[in-house]
PDB file of C-alpha atoms in Angstrom:
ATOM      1  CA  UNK A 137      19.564 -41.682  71.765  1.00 49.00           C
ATOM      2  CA  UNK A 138      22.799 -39.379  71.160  1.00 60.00           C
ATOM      3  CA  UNK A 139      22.976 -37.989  67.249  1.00 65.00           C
ATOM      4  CA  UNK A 140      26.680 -38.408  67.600  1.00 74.00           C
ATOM      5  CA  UNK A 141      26.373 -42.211  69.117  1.00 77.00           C
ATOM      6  CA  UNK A 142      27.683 -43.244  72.371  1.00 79.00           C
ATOM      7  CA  UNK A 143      30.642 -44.985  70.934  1.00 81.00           C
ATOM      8  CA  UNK A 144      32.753 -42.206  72.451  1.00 78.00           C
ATOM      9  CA  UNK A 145      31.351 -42.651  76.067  1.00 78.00           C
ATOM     10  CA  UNK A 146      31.997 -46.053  76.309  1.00 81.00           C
ATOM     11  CA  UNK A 147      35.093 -45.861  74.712  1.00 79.00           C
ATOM     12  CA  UNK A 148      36.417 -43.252  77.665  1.00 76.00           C
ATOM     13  CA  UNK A 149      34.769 -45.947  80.359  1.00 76.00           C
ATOM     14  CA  UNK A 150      36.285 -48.726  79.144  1.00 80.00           C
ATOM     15  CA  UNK A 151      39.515 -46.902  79.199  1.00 77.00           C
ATOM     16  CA  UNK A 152      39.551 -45.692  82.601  1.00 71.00           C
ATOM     17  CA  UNK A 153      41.971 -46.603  85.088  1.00 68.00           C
ATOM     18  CA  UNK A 154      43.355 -50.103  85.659  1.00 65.00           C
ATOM     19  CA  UNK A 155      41.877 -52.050  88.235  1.00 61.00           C
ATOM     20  CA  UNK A 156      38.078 -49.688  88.287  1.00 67.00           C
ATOM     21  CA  UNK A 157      35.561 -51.580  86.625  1.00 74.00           C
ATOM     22  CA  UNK A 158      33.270 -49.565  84.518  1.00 77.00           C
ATOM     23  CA  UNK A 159      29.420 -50.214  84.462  1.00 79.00           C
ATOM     24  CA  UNK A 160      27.054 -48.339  81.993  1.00 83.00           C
ATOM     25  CA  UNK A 161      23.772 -47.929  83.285  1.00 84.00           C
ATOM     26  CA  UNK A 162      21.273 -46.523  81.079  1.00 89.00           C
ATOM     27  CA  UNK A 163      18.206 -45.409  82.119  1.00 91.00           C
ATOM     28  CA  UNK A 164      14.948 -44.826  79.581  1.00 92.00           C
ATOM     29  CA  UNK A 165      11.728 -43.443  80.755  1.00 89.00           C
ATOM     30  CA  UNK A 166       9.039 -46.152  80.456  1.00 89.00           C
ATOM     31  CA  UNK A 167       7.118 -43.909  77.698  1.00 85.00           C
ATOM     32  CA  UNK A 168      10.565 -44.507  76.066  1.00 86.00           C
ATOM     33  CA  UNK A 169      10.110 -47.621  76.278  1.00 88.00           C
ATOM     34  CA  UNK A 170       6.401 -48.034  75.225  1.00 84.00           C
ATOM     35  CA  UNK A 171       4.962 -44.568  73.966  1.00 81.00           C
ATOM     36  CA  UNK A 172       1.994 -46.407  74.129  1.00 74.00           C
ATOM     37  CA  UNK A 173       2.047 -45.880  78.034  1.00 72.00           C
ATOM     38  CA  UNK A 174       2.134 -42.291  77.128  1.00 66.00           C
ATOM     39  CA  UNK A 175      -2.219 -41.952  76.666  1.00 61.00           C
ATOM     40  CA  UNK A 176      -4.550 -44.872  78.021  1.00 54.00           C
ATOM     41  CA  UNK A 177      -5.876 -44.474  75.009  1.00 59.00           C
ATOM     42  CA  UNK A 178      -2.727 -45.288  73.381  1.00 64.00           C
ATOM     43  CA  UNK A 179      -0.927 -42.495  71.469  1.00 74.00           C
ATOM     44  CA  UNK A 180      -2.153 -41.881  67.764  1.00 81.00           C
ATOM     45  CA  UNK A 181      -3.160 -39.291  65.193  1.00 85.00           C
ATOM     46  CA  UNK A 182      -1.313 -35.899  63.992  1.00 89.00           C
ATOM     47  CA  UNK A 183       1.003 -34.696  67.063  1.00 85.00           C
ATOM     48  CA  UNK A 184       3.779 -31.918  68.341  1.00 89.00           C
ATOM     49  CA  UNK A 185       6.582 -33.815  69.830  1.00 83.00           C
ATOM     50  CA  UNK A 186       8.585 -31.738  71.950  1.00 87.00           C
ATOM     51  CA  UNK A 187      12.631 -32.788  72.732  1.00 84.00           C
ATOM     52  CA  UNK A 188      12.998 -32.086  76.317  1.00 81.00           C
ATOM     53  CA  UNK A 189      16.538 -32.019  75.647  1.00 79.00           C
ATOM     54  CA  UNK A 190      16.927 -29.606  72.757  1.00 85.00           C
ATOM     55  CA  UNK A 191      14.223 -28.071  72.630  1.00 89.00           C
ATOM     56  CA  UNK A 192      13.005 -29.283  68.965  1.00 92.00           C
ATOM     57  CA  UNK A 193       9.573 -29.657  68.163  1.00 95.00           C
ATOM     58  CA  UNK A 194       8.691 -32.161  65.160  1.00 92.00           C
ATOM     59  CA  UNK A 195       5.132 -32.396  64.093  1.00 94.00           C
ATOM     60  CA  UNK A 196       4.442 -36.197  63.081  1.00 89.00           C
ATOM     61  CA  UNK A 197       1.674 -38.231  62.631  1.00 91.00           C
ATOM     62  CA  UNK A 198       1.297 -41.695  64.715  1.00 86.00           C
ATOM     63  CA  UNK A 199      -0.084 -44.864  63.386  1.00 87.00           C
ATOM     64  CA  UNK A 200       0.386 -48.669  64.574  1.00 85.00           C
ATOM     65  CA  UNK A 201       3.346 -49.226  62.521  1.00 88.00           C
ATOM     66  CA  UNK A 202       5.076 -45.930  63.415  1.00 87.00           C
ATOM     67  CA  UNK A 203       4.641 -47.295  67.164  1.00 85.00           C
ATOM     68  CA  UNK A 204       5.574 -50.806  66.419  1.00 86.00           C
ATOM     69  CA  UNK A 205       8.938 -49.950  64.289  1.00 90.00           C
ATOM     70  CA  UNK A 206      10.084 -47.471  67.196  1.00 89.00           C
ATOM     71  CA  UNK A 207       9.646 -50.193  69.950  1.00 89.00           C
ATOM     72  CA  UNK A 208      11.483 -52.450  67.413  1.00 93.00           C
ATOM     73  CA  UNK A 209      14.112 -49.651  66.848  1.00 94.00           C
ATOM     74  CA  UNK A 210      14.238 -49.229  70.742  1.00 93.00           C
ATOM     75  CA  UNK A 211      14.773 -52.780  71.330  1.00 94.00           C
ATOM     76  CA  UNK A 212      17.680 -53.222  68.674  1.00 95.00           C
ATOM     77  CA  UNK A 213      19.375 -49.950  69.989  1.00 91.00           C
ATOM     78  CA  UNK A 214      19.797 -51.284  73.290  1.00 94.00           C
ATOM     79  CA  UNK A 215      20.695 -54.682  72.816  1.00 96.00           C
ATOM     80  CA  UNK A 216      23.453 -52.644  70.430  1.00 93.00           C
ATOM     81  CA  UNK A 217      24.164 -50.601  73.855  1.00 91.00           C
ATOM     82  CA  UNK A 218      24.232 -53.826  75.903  1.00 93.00           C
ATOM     83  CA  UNK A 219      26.943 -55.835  72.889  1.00 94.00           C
ATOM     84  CA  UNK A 220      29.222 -52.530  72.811  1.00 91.00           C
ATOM     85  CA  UNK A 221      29.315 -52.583  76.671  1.00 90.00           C
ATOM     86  CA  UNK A 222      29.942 -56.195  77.274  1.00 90.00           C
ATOM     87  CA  UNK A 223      32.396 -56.348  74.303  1.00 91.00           C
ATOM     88  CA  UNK A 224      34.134 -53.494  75.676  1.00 88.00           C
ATOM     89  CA  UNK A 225      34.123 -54.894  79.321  1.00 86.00           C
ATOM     90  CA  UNK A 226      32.003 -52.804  80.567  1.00 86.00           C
ATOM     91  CA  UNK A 227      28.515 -53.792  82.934  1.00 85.00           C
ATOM     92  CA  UNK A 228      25.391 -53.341  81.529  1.00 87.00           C
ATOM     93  CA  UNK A 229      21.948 -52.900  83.401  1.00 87.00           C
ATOM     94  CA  UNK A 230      18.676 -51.052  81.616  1.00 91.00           C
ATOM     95  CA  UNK A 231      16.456 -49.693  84.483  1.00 89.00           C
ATOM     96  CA  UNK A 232      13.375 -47.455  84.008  1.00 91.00           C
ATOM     97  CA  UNK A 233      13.446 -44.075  85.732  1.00 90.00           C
ATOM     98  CA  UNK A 234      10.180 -44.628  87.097  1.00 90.00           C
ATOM     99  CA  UNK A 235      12.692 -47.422  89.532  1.00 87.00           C
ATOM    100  CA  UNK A 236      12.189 -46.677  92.879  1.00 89.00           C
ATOM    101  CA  UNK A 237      15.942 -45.545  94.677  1.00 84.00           C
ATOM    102  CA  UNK A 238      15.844 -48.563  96.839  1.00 80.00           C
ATOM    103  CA  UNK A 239      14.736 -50.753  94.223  1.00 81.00           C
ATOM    104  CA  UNK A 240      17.469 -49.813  91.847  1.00 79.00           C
ATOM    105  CA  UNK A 241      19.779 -49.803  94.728  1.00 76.00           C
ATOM    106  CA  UNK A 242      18.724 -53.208  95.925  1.00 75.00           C
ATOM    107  CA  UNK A 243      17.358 -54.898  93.316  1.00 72.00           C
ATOM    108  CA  UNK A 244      18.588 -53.697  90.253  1.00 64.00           C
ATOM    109  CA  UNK A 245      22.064 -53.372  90.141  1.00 65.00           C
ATOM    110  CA  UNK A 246      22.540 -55.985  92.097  1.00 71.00           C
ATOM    111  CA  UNK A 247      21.164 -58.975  89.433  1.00 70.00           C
ATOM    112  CA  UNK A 248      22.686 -56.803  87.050  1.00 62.00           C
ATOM    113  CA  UNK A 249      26.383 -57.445  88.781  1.00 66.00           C
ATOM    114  CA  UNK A 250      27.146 -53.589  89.886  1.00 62.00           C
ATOM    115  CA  UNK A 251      26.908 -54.319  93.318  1.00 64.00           C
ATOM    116  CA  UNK A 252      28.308 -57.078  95.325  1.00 61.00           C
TER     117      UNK A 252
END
């Protein structure tokens, strides 16, 4: 979930080449998915989140809503992803990265129309 959007990136994919088609595969860990996967207890209280990307922490405290709006606010960003692909021409396929490499390979991209 880019700051800047990802308008850009599919923008440059769409306008590769002639004749290359361009796929966008975007792949969420599943506790990006569901936090809730995150602690079998499920994933409440006062907490230190931690970007692995930046390097941010934010402190924030976790209810049943907070974890219900961000799976709703996951779901409508990627079906946003998935319209701005297609629309664009791109493929789009949403795999976990807990997908095995043969599963992916196999399974995966192939319903999702990247491979033949």
């Amino acid at each position: 979930l880019f700051p800047e959007g990802y308008q850009a990136g599919l923008r440059y994919l769409a306008g590769g080449p002639a004749g290359l088609d361009g796929h966008c595969l975007q792949v969420l860990s599943p506790g990006e998915l569901d936090p809730g996967r995150l602690a079998p207890a499920g994933l409440l209280g006062d907490l230190e989140f931690l970007d692995a990307e930046t390097g941010r922490a934010a402190n924030v405290t976790i209810t049943p809503a907070v974890v219900a709006g961000y799976r709703d606010s996951v779901r409508a960003y990627t079906a946003t992803l998935r319209a701005e692909a297609l629309r664009r021409g791109l493929r789009y396929q949403l795999v976990t990265s807990d997908t095995p490499a043969h599963e992916l390979l196999l399974g995966a991209l192939r319903r999702g129309g990247l491979l033949g």
